[in-house]
GROMACS .gro file of C-alpha atoms in nm:
model
  485
    1MET     CA    1   0.000   0.000   0.000
    2TYR     CA    2   0.122   0.349  -0.089
    3SER     CA    3   0.028   0.657   0.107
    4VAL     CA    4   0.040   0.999  -0.060
    5GLU     CA    5  -0.011   1.306   0.156
    6LEU     CA    6  -0.064   1.636  -0.024
    7LYS     CA    7  -0.100   1.991   0.101
    8ASP     CA    8  -0.444   2.114   0.192
    9GLY     CA    9  -0.624   2.288  -0.092
   10ALA     CA   10  -0.541   2.250  -0.462
   11ASP     CA   11  -0.196   2.091  -0.456
   12LEU     CA   12  -0.142   2.047  -0.830
   13ASP     CA   13   0.238   2.032  -0.803
   14GLY     CA   14   0.223   1.771  -0.527
   15PHE     CA   15  -0.024   1.559  -0.723
   16ARG     CA   16   0.192   1.585  -1.034
   17ARG     CA   17   0.505   1.467  -0.846
   18ALA     CA   18   0.319   1.181  -0.681
   19LEU     CA   19   0.157   1.076  -1.009
   20ARG     CA   20   0.495   1.058  -1.183
   21GLY     CA   21   0.628   0.833  -0.908
   22LEU     CA   22   0.321   0.610  -0.912
   23VAL     CA   23   0.334   0.574  -1.290
   24ALA     CA   24   0.708   0.500  -1.279
   25LEU     CA   25   0.643   0.215  -1.031
   26ASP     CA   26   0.328   0.106  -1.218
   27VAL     CA   27   0.117   0.128  -0.901
   28GLU     CA   28  -0.251   0.044  -0.939
   29PRO     CA   29  -0.500   0.307  -0.811
   30GLU     CA   30  -0.646   0.057  -0.562
   31LYS     CA   31  -0.309   0.040  -0.384
   32VAL     CA   32  -0.289   0.416  -0.313
   33VAL     CA   33  -0.438   0.613  -0.026
   34TRP     CA   34  -0.455   0.986  -0.093
   35SER     CA   35  -0.492   1.238   0.186
   36GLY     CA   36  -0.488   1.616   0.216
   37GLY     CA   37  -0.298   1.823   0.473
   38ALA     CA   38  -0.601   1.840   0.702
   39ALA     CA   39  -0.656   1.464   0.699
   40PRO     CA   40  -0.331   1.265   0.751
   41SER     CA   41  -0.328   0.908   0.632
   42LEU     CA   42  -0.363   0.616   0.874
   43PHE     CA   43  -0.143   0.393   0.661
   44GLY     CA   44   0.192   0.565   0.714
   45ASP     CA   45   0.451   0.576   0.438
   46GLU     CA   46   0.524   0.209   0.383
   47ALA     CA   47   0.645   0.254   0.026
   48PRO     CA   48   0.822   0.577  -0.073
   49LEU     CA   49   0.786   0.709  -0.427
   50PRO     CA   50   1.083   0.809  -0.645
   51ALA     CA   51   1.145   1.184  -0.636
   52ASP     CA   52   1.294   1.209  -0.986
   53ALA     CA   53   1.039   1.017  -1.194
   54PRO     CA   54   0.995   1.149  -1.551
   55PRO     CA   55   0.687   1.347  -1.666
   56VAL     CA   56   0.379   1.153  -1.773
   57PRO     CA   57   0.265   1.226  -2.131
   58LEU     CA   58  -0.114   1.277  -2.141
   59PRO     CA   59  -0.368   1.410  -2.396
   60ARG     CA   60  -0.419   1.783  -2.354
   61PRO     CA   61  -0.788   1.754  -2.246
   62VAL     CA   62  -0.683   1.516  -1.967
   63GLY     CA   63  -0.422   1.764  -1.844
   64ALA     CA   64  -0.676   2.047  -1.847
   65LEU     CA   65  -0.928   1.834  -1.657
   66ILE     CA   66  -0.668   1.751  -1.391
   67GLU     CA   67  -0.584   2.121  -1.341
   68SER     CA   68  -0.952   2.195  -1.289
   69VAL     CA   69  -1.054   1.900  -1.071
   70VAL     CA   70  -0.768   1.937  -0.820
   71CYS     CA   71  -0.938   2.266  -0.720
   72HIS     CA   72  -1.252   2.081  -0.606
   73ARG     CA   73  -1.319   2.013  -0.236
   74ASP     CA   74  -1.408   1.647  -0.292
   75PRO     CA   75  -1.152   1.445  -0.088
   76GLU     CA   76  -1.165   1.167  -0.349
   77ARG     CA   77  -1.057   1.393  -0.635
   78TYR     CA   78  -0.694   1.274  -0.643
   79ALA     CA   79  -0.792   0.907  -0.638
   80LEU     CA   80  -1.041   0.965  -0.922
   81LEU     CA   81  -0.778   1.145  -1.129
   82HIS     CA   82  -0.527   0.866  -1.067
   83ARG     CA   83  -0.783   0.615  -1.200
   84LEU     CA   84  -0.834   0.834  -1.504
   85VAL     CA   85  -0.461   0.849  -1.579
   86TRP     CA   86  -0.423   0.474  -1.517
   87ARG     CA   87  -0.685   0.397  -1.781
   88VAL     CA   88  -0.559   0.656  -2.030
   89LEU     CA   89  -0.207   0.510  -2.013
   90ARG     CA   90  -0.353   0.167  -2.083
   91GLY     CA   91  -0.501   0.262  -2.416
   92GLU     CA   92  -0.821   0.453  -2.336
   93ARG     CA   93  -0.680   0.784  -2.459
   94ASP     CA   94  -1.019   0.908  -2.581
   95MET     CA   95  -1.215   0.800  -2.275
   96LEU     CA   96  -1.321   1.160  -2.194
   97GLY     CA   97  -1.552   1.135  -2.496
   98HIS     CA   98  -1.745   0.850  -2.330
   99HIS     CA   99  -1.981   1.058  -2.119
  100ALA     CA  100  -2.176   0.754  -1.993
  101ASP     CA  101  -1.864   0.615  -1.826
  102PRO     CA  102  -1.922   0.654  -1.447
  103LEU     CA  103  -1.569   0.785  -1.383
  104VAL     CA  104  -1.587   1.034  -1.671
  105HIS     CA  105  -1.934   1.146  -1.561
  106ARG     CA  106  -1.824   1.209  -1.204
  107LEU     CA  107  -1.510   1.398  -1.307
  108ALA     CA  108  -1.720   1.610  -1.546
  109LEU     CA  109  -1.947   1.709  -1.256
  110LEU     CA  110  -1.645   1.809  -1.045
  111ASP     CA  111  -1.502   2.008  -1.337
  112LYS     CA  112  -1.838   2.181  -1.393
  113ALA     CA  113  -1.863   2.278  -1.025
  114VAL     CA  114  -1.514   2.430  -1.028
  115ARG     CA  115  -1.577   2.624  -1.348
  116ARG     CA  116  -1.905   2.757  -1.210
  117ASP     CA  117  -1.728   2.866  -0.892
  118LEU     CA  118  -1.463   3.046  -1.101
  119HIS     CA  119  -1.736   3.225  -1.295
  120LYS     CA  120  -1.908   3.335  -0.975
  121MET     CA  121  -1.587   3.472  -0.829
  122HIS     CA  122  -1.511   3.662  -1.150
  123ALA     CA  123  -1.862   3.806  -1.158
  124PHE     CA  124  -1.944   3.869  -0.792
  125LEU     CA  125  -1.619   3.983  -0.633
  126ARG     CA  126  -1.632   4.354  -0.544
  127PHE     CA  127  -1.337   4.572  -0.448
  128HIS     CA  128  -1.364   4.843  -0.184
  129GLU     CA  129  -1.129   5.139  -0.169
  130VAL     CA  130  -0.921   5.157   0.150
  131ARG     CA  131  -0.620   5.361   0.260
  132ASP     CA  132  -0.298   5.226   0.405
  133PRO     CA  133  -0.155   5.399   0.714
  134ASP     CA  134   0.074   5.601   0.487
  135GLY     CA  135  -0.226   5.720   0.282
  136ALA     CA  136  -0.152   5.495  -0.015
  137GLU     CA  137  -0.451   5.379  -0.220
  138ARG     CA  138  -0.544   5.011  -0.202
  139TYR     CA  139  -0.842   4.801  -0.307
  140LEU     CA  140  -0.968   4.521  -0.086
  141ALA     CA  141  -1.219   4.244  -0.160
  142TRP     CA  142  -1.366   3.952   0.032
  143PHE     CA  143  -1.507   3.639  -0.131
  144GLU     CA  144  -1.612   3.293  -0.012
  145PRO     CA  145  -1.557   3.037  -0.289
  146ASP     CA  146  -1.696   2.686  -0.267
  147HIS     CA  147  -1.370   2.528  -0.384
  148PHE     CA  148  -0.992   2.592  -0.381
  149ILE     CA  149  -0.996   2.829  -0.679
  150VAL     CA  150  -0.813   3.135  -0.544
  151GLU     CA  151  -0.487   3.082  -0.735
  152ALA     CA  152  -0.678   2.978  -1.048
  153THR     CA  153  -0.858   3.316  -1.054
  154ALA     CA  154  -0.540   3.521  -1.015
  155PRO     CA  155  -0.465   3.566  -1.391
  156PHE     CA  156  -0.816   3.707  -1.446
  157PHE     CA  157  -0.785   3.975  -1.178
  158VAL     CA  158  -0.422   4.062  -1.261
  159GLU     CA  159  -0.512   4.116  -1.625
  160ARG     CA  160  -0.823   4.321  -1.550
  161PHE     CA  161  -0.686   4.531  -1.262
  162GLU     CA  162  -0.316   4.542  -1.348
  163SER     CA  163  -0.281   4.914  -1.273
  164LEU     CA  164  -0.424   4.893  -0.919
  165VAL     CA  165  -0.282   4.770  -0.587
  166TRP     CA  166  -0.531   4.515  -0.454
  167THR     CA  167  -0.582   4.235  -0.205
  168ILE     CA  168  -0.836   3.954  -0.228
  169LEU     CA  169  -0.911   3.770   0.097
  170THR     CA  170  -1.094   3.437   0.118
  171PRO     CA  171  -1.132   3.158   0.378
  172VAL     CA  172  -0.906   2.933   0.165
  173GLY     CA  173  -0.628   3.171   0.063
  174SER     CA  174  -0.547   3.527  -0.037
  175LEU     CA  175  -0.392   3.720  -0.325
  176LEU     CA  176  -0.187   4.042  -0.314
  177TRP     CA  177  -0.105   4.236  -0.633
  178ASP     CA  178   0.127   4.540  -0.609
  179ARG     CA  179   0.119   4.634  -0.983
  180ARG     CA  180   0.433   4.426  -1.045
  181SER     CA  181   0.412   4.092  -0.868
  182LEU     CA  182   0.151   3.857  -0.726
  183THR     CA  183   0.179   3.703  -0.379
  184VAL     CA  184  -0.034   3.405  -0.277
  185GLY     CA  185  -0.104   3.415   0.095
  186PRO     CA  186  -0.282   3.211   0.362
  187ALA     CA  187  -0.652   3.193   0.444
  188ALA     CA  188  -0.806   3.504   0.600
  189LEU     CA  189  -1.103   3.623   0.802
  190ARG     CA  190  -1.356   3.870   0.670
  191PRO     CA  191  -1.221   4.221   0.745
  192GLU     CA  192  -1.439   4.438   0.964
  193GLY     CA  193  -1.607   4.741   0.813
  194LEU     CA  194  -1.578   4.617   0.456
  195ASP     CA  195  -1.951   4.666   0.396
  196ARG     CA  196  -1.937   5.035   0.473
  197ASP     CA  197  -2.048   5.279   0.205
  198ASP     CA  198  -1.777   5.403  -0.029
  199ARG     CA  199  -1.766   5.546  -0.378
  200PHE     CA  200  -1.711   5.201  -0.528
  201ALA     CA  201  -2.024   5.069  -0.362
  202GLU     CA  202  -2.219   5.371  -0.481
  203GLY     CA  203  -2.080   5.323  -0.831
  204TRP     CA  204  -2.185   4.957  -0.843
  205GLN     CA  205  -2.535   5.040  -0.719
  206ARG     CA  206  -2.583   5.317  -0.975
  207TYR     CA  207  -2.442   5.093  -1.248
  208TYR     CA  208  -2.686   4.815  -1.161
  209GLU     CA  209  -2.979   5.055  -1.146
  210SER     CA  210  -2.886   5.209  -1.483
  211THR     CA  211  -2.873   4.867  -1.657
  212PHE     CA  212  -3.184   4.723  -1.489
  213ASN     CA  213  -3.465   4.664  -1.738
  214PRO     CA  214  -3.801   4.646  -1.554
  215ALA     CA  215  -3.971   4.492  -1.859
  216ARG     CA  216  -3.744   4.187  -1.837
  217VAL     CA  217  -3.744   4.132  -1.461
  218ASN     CA  218  -3.757   3.764  -1.366
  219PRO     CA  219  -3.681   3.707  -0.995
  220THR     CA  220  -3.652   3.329  -1.036
  221ALA     CA  221  -3.396   3.355  -1.314
  222MET     CA  222  -3.218   3.636  -1.131
  223ARG     CA  223  -3.178   3.429  -0.814
  224ALA     CA  224  -3.050   3.138  -1.023
  225GLU     CA  225  -2.779   3.357  -1.179
  226MET     CA  226  -2.709   3.564  -0.867
  227PRO     CA  227  -2.768   3.334  -0.566
  228ARG     CA  228  -2.847   3.502  -0.234
  229LYS     CA  229  -2.527   3.366  -0.075
  230TYR     CA  230  -2.333   3.630  -0.271
  231TRP     CA  231  -2.563   3.922  -0.191
  232ALA     CA  232  -2.388   4.010   0.136
  233ASN     CA  233  -2.080   4.116  -0.059
  234LEU     CA  234  -2.262   4.286  -0.349
  235PRO     CA  235  -2.326   4.659  -0.294
  236GLU     CA  236  -2.587   4.661  -0.571
  237ALA     CA  237  -2.791   4.388  -0.398
  238ALA     CA  238  -2.937   4.651  -0.164
  239ALA     CA  239  -3.121   4.804  -0.460
  240ILE     CA  240  -3.273   4.477  -0.587
  241PRO     CA  241  -3.588   4.453  -0.366
  242ALA     CA  242  -3.695   4.811  -0.444
  243MET     CA  243  -3.632   4.768  -0.818
  244ILE     CA  244  -3.841   4.449  -0.826
  245ARG     CA  245  -4.127   4.617  -0.637
  246SER     CA  246  -4.127   4.917  -0.871
  247ALA     CA  247  -4.085   4.714  -1.192
  248PRO     CA  248  -4.461   4.674  -1.277
  249ALA     CA  249  -4.526   5.047  -1.232
  250ARG     CA  250  -4.222   5.136  -1.443
  251VAL     CA  251  -4.335   4.902  -1.720
  252ARG     CA  252  -4.683   5.058  -1.722
  253ALA     CA  253  -4.527   5.403  -1.744
  254MET     CA  254  -4.308   5.290  -2.034
  255ILE     CA  255  -4.609   5.152  -2.223
  256GLU     CA  256  -4.816   5.464  -2.163
  257ALA     CA  257  -4.538   5.698  -2.267
  258GLU     CA  258  -4.565   5.814  -2.624
  259ALA     CA  259  -4.277   5.737  -2.854
  260ALA     CA  260  -4.079   6.050  -2.931
  261ALA     CA  261  -3.811   6.123  -3.185
  262PRO     CA  262  -3.463   6.185  -3.044
  263ARG     CA  263  -3.426   6.548  -2.950
  264ARG     CA  264  -3.131   6.725  -3.111
  265ARG     CA  265  -2.956   6.935  -2.854
  266SER     CA  266  -2.738   7.235  -2.925
  267PRO     CA  267  -2.436   7.264  -2.697
  268ASP     CA  268  -2.413   7.643  -2.741
  269LYS     CA  269  -2.627   7.728  -2.438
  270ALA     CA  270  -2.443   7.484  -2.213
  271VAL     CA  271  -2.101   7.607  -2.333
  272ALA     CA  272  -2.201   7.968  -2.264
  273ALA     CA  273  -2.313   7.868  -1.913
  274MET     CA  274  -1.981   7.695  -1.850
  275ALA     CA  275  -1.787   8.004  -1.957
  276ARG     CA  276  -1.969   8.209  -1.692
  277GLN     CA  277  -1.859   7.974  -1.414
  278GLU     CA  278  -1.491   8.082  -1.421
  279PRO     CA  279  -1.334   7.832  -1.178
  280ALA     CA  280  -1.010   7.960  -1.023
  281THR     CA  281  -0.838   7.623  -0.972
  282LEU     CA  282  -0.837   7.274  -1.118
  283ALA     CA  283  -1.003   7.144  -0.803
  284GLU     CA  284  -1.284   7.397  -0.841
  285LEU     CA  285  -1.326   7.301  -1.206
  286ASN     CA  286  -1.342   6.934  -1.108
  287ARG     CA  287  -1.614   7.006  -0.853
  288ILE     CA  288  -1.820   7.169  -1.128
  289ILE     CA  289  -1.768   6.876  -1.365
  290ARG     CA  290  -1.845   6.621  -1.093
  291THR     CA  291  -2.181   6.779  -1.009
  292ALA     CA  292  -2.289   6.844  -1.369
  293ASP     CA  293  -2.545   6.617  -1.531
  294PRO     CA  294  -2.415   6.405  -1.820
  295LEU     CA  295  -2.514   6.527  -2.164
  296VAL     CA  296  -2.630   6.174  -2.242
  297PRO     CA  297  -2.817   6.012  -1.946
  298GLY     CA  298  -2.698   5.685  -1.803
  299ALA     CA  299  -2.339   5.745  -1.696
  300THR     CA  300  -2.259   5.651  -1.337
  301GLN     CA  301  -2.035   5.948  -1.269
  302ALA     CA  302  -1.806   6.203  -1.431
  303VAL     CA  303  -1.452   6.071  -1.479
  304LEU     CA  304  -1.201   6.345  -1.401
  305GLY     CA  305  -0.846   6.390  -1.520
  306GLU     CA  306  -0.566   6.234  -1.316
  307GLY     CA  307  -0.201   6.337  -1.276
  308PRO     CA  308   0.017   6.619  -1.146
  309VAL     CA  309  -0.044   6.983  -1.229
  310GLY     CA  310   0.259   7.096  -1.431
  311ALA     CA  311   0.304   6.754  -1.592
  312ALA     CA  312   0.527   6.774  -1.898
  313ILE     CA  313   0.282   6.570  -2.107
  314ALA     CA  314  -0.098   6.570  -2.101
  315ILE     CA  315  -0.266   6.274  -2.271
  316VAL     CA  316  -0.623   6.321  -2.394
  317GLY     CA  317  -0.844   6.023  -2.480
  318GLU     CA  318  -1.198   6.003  -2.613
  319GLN     CA  319  -1.433   5.928  -2.323
  320PRO     CA  320  -1.447   5.693  -2.021
  321GLY     CA  321  -1.525   5.330  -2.088
  322ASP     CA  322  -1.741   5.088  -1.891
  323LEU     CA  323  -1.482   5.015  -1.621
  324GLU     CA  324  -1.373   5.379  -1.594
  325ASP     CA  325  -1.738   5.475  -1.543
  326VAL     CA  326  -1.769   5.233  -1.251
  327GLU     CA  327  -1.435   5.314  -1.087
  328GLY     CA  328  -1.434   5.689  -1.160
  329ARG     CA  329  -1.074   5.689  -1.289
  330PRO     CA  330  -0.943   5.740  -1.643
  331PHE     CA  331  -0.766   5.466  -1.838
  332VAL     CA  332  -0.813   5.171  -1.599
  333GLY     CA  333  -0.982   4.937  -1.850
  334PRO     CA  334  -0.813   4.716  -2.110
  335ALA     CA  335  -0.722   5.013  -2.334
  336GLY     CA  336  -0.585   5.201  -2.034
  337GLN     CA  337  -0.371   4.906  -1.933
  338LEU     CA  338  -0.231   4.886  -2.284
  339LEU     CA  339  -0.160   5.261  -2.270
  340THR     CA  340   0.022   5.219  -1.937
  341ARG     CA  341   0.244   4.948  -2.086
  342ALA     CA  342   0.321   5.157  -2.394
  343LEU     CA  343   0.402   5.463  -2.180
  344GLU     CA  344   0.649   5.260  -1.976
  345GLU     CA  345   0.817   5.126  -2.291
  346ALA     CA  346   0.841   5.484  -2.422
  347GLY     CA  347   1.008   5.601  -2.100
  348ILE     CA  348   0.709   5.797  -1.970
  349GLY     CA  349   0.597   5.713  -1.619
  350ARG     CA  350   0.218   5.703  -1.599
  351GLY     CA  351   0.228   5.893  -1.271
  352ALA     CA  352   0.432   6.174  -1.431
  353ALA     CA  353   0.179   6.237  -1.711
  354TYR     CA  354  -0.166   6.397  -1.686
  355LEU     CA  355  -0.439   6.168  -1.824
  356THR     CA  356  -0.785   6.287  -1.915
  357ASN     CA  357  -1.062   6.252  -2.173
  358ALA     CA  358  -1.226   6.492  -2.416
  359VAL     CA  359  -1.572   6.380  -2.293
  360LYS     CA  360  -1.616   6.327  -1.920
  361HIS     CA  361  -1.912   6.087  -1.914
  362PHE     CA  362  -1.955   5.734  -2.049
  363LYS     CA  363  -2.194   5.711  -2.344
  364PHE     CA  364  -2.328   5.364  -2.411
  365VAL     CA  365  -2.617   5.152  -2.531
  366VAL     CA  366  -2.743   4.853  -2.330
  367ARG     CA  367  -2.736   4.513  -2.503
  368GLY     CA  368  -2.859   4.243  -2.265
  369THR     CA  369  -2.643   4.277  -1.955
  370ARG     CA  370  -2.364   4.463  -2.135
  371ARG     CA  371  -2.311   4.837  -2.183
  372LEU     CA  372  -2.161   4.889  -2.526
  373HIS     CA  373  -1.955   5.200  -2.593
  374GLN     CA  374  -2.094   5.459  -2.833
  375SER     CA  375  -1.877   5.731  -2.982
  376PRO     CA  376  -1.977   6.086  -2.883
  377THR     CA  377  -2.118   6.311  -3.154
  378ALA     CA  378  -1.945   6.630  -3.268
  379GLY     CA  379  -2.202   6.829  -3.069
  380GLU     CA  380  -2.126   6.630  -2.754
  381VAL     CA  381  -1.753   6.685  -2.802
  382LYS     CA  382  -1.819   7.056  -2.837
  383HIS     CA  383  -2.029   7.046  -2.520
  384TYR     CA  384  -1.732   6.920  -2.319
  385ARG     CA  385  -1.461   7.115  -2.504
  386TRP     CA  386  -1.467   7.421  -2.277
  387TRP     CA  387  -1.403   7.200  -1.975
  388LEU     CA  388  -1.110   7.031  -2.150
  389LEU     CA  389  -0.946   7.359  -2.253
  390LYS     CA  390  -0.989   7.500  -1.903
  391GLU     CA  391  -0.845   7.181  -1.757
  392LEU     CA  392  -0.534   7.199  -1.977
  393ALA     CA  393  -0.493   7.566  -1.889
  394PHE     CA  394  -0.469   7.469  -1.520
  395VAL     CA  395  -0.233   7.175  -1.583
  396ARG     CA  396  -0.003   7.376  -1.816
  397PRO     CA  397   0.160   7.081  -2.001
  398ARG     CA  398   0.447   7.138  -2.244
  399LEU     CA  399   0.291   6.894  -2.489
  400VAL     CA  400  -0.061   6.758  -2.541
  401VAL     CA  401  -0.094   6.408  -2.692
  402THR     CA  402  -0.434   6.323  -2.838
  403LEU     CA  403  -0.538   5.958  -2.869
  404GLY     CA  404  -0.780   5.899  -3.157
  405ALA     CA  405  -1.005   6.112  -3.371
  406THR     CA  406  -1.243   6.236  -3.101
  407ALA     CA  407  -0.964   6.384  -2.888
  408ALA     CA  408  -0.809   6.544  -3.199
  409LEU     CA  409  -1.151   6.689  -3.290
  410ALA     CA  410  -1.183   6.838  -2.941
  411LEU     CA  411  -0.843   7.012  -2.965
  412THR     CA  412  -0.852   7.120  -3.332
  413GLY     CA  413  -1.224   7.175  -3.395
  414ARG     CA  414  -1.205   6.972  -3.716
  415SER     CA  415  -1.218   6.610  -3.823
  416VAL     CA  416  -0.865   6.467  -3.820
  417PRO     CA  417  -0.780   6.146  -4.014
  418VAL     CA  418  -0.548   6.011  -3.747
  419LEU     CA  419  -0.365   5.742  -3.944
  420ARG     CA  420  -0.280   5.995  -4.218
  421GLU     CA  421  -0.195   6.294  -3.998
  422ARG     CA  422  -0.046   6.124  -3.691
  423GLY     CA  423   0.255   6.313  -3.557
  424PRO     CA  424   0.327   6.667  -3.435
  425MET     CA  425   0.037   6.914  -3.461
  426GLY     CA  426  -0.035   7.249  -3.299
  427PHE     CA  427  -0.338   7.278  -3.068
  428GLY     CA  428  -0.374   7.655  -3.028
  429ASP     CA  429  -0.168   7.749  -2.723
  430TRP     CA  430  -0.018   7.402  -2.690
  431GLU     CA  431   0.235   7.209  -2.885
  432GLY     CA  432   0.065   6.883  -2.970
  433PHE     CA  433   0.098   6.532  -3.105
  434VAL     CA  434  -0.169   6.315  -3.269
  435THR     CA  435  -0.165   5.935  -3.249
  436VAL     CA  436  -0.408   5.644  -3.237
  437HIS     CA  437  -0.622   5.541  -2.940
  438PRO     CA  438  -0.510   5.216  -2.770
  439SER     CA  439  -0.862   5.075  -2.815
  440TYR     CA  440  -0.789   5.079  -3.189
  441LEU     CA  441  -0.490   4.852  -3.124
  442LEU     CA  442  -0.705   4.614  -2.919
  443ARG     CA  443  -0.946   4.573  -3.210
  444LEU     CA  444  -0.673   4.465  -3.454
  445PRO     CA  445  -0.654   4.089  -3.527
  446ALA     CA  446  -0.366   3.923  -3.345
  447GLY     CA  447  -0.056   3.885  -3.559
  448ALA     CA  448   0.242   4.065  -3.700
  449GLY     CA  449   0.027   4.360  -3.814
  450ALA     CA  450  -0.106   4.417  -3.463
  451GLU     CA  451   0.241   4.395  -3.311
  452GLN     CA  452   0.376   4.645  -3.565
  453ALA     CA  453   0.086   4.882  -3.492
  454TYR     CA  454   0.168   4.863  -3.121
  455GLN     CA  455   0.537   4.930  -3.186
  456ASP     CA  456   0.439   5.232  -3.400
  457PHE     CA  457   0.225   5.357  -3.109
  458VAL     CA  458   0.520   5.324  -2.870
  459ALA     CA  459   0.739   5.507  -3.122
  460ASP     CA  460   0.483   5.791  -3.132
  461LEU     CA  461   0.490   5.820  -2.754
  462ARG     CA  462   0.870   5.811  -2.755
  463GLN     CA  463   0.876   6.093  -3.012
  464ALA     CA  464   0.627   6.291  -2.803
  465ARG     CA  465   0.850   6.246  -2.500
  466GLY     CA  466   1.146   6.384  -2.698
  467MET     CA  467   0.942   6.687  -2.803
  468ALA     CA  468   0.842   6.755  -2.442
  469GLU     CA  469   1.204   6.732  -2.330
  470GLU     CA  470   1.319   6.966  -2.606
  471SER     CA  471   1.052   7.220  -2.520
  472ALA     CA  472   1.175   7.222  -2.159
  473ILE     CA  473   1.476   7.429  -2.274
  474GLY     CA  474   1.410   7.784  -2.169
  475VAL     CA  475   1.154   7.690  -1.907
  476GLU     CA  476   1.234   7.816  -1.558
  477PRO     CA  477   1.468   7.566  -1.382
  478ASP     CA  478   1.238   7.484  -1.089
  479ARG     CA  479   0.964   7.368  -1.327
  480VAL     CA  480   1.202   7.147  -1.524
  481LYS     CA  481   1.327   6.993  -1.201
  482SER     CA  482   0.976   6.916  -1.077
  483ASP     CA  483   0.892   6.689  -1.375
  484SER     CA  484   0.999   6.327  -1.363
  485MET     CA  485   1.003   6.151  -1.698
   0.00000   0.00000   0.00000
């Protein structure tokens, strides 16, 4: 009899080492007792396994199934996987296609449970903004998975929130991301005060309310997709009962309302009103923008510019995206993460540049549960243009870089074919540079063309950096010293 003791949780490396030894000794599954760290074996270690056994070649679907099933809580998972490998190595290489096989059926159920748990953690984990003792910004989340999936979810959260410092705590492990490296930590307790109100919670609630369609409300289906066990950690769950109660009345109001043609709005009156406000500082301007209604209803909040006043380079994008609308920060979504990487490769620290958008509110159309971006019209760009110009006047950059056609329209007042005119361009009082928006790069099909387009984008940013450095000549010394590029 062989006894294999693995670490508690999803010990994929330990299972892989043990499996290699068992296969090398040709040990039948019935002669192995598997145990996790929390349940030591009663059989001792009568027969040690070789530590340097070679890898076991397996079909790719079998390897993927093993990686998934080891995350399940079932204590028999390792024994089941050993039986699977035993049979595959004895000629049943396509056995995963035999769904009526009892072993295959049971492993498929374990795999399905793990994948469903991964989906729930991706969908229902919510970050809360906290401050470290030194005032540094951090995002903290608590989640209670059914299985040992914490490490398996790490790539998803690193990719989506690469630019933030965050910690995810769970009863079976924790993750810490500091923008550069990921640390896997021990199990944790639910932090106190995490359910307090904060701007993230408010953003999630407003986002949920803005996407809720009363005509399609189905409490049974909703509870199936969003089980009550997750509601305690979902800020938007507080709004669900009231929205369900008001749904019939809202539907009746929608039916009774007469269809009306879209109303064309002229931005002239709004622009004139803005000009009369005359904010004296960037903070005062931001307060005005934050409290202003969006030109197109639906946005969660105004997304303000971010970066130091006096930054050498100001970067102007089009408008906030879905994630920026929820988090209230510019360039934190996939396009923003690509921009951050390109800035670093061009030698421009993201924290040293000033990042903003030509339009301050997210414009979208709802498709099912998704909010799809819609480009702002020329009139909407004009509506926000006074704010942008005032903002740049407070920041006083040496160079303004516009990303995409909308930002170029806002700064030049004309339609700019970006791919044809990319490069240096004057923007009134500012020396400027026109290049593509990183979302354009994300839409390109993967391949050599996409990689070349990205390298061209980095080259544009590198050229813009050189222009900003050249323009620093003649600027008063204290201002040059204060910029870090």
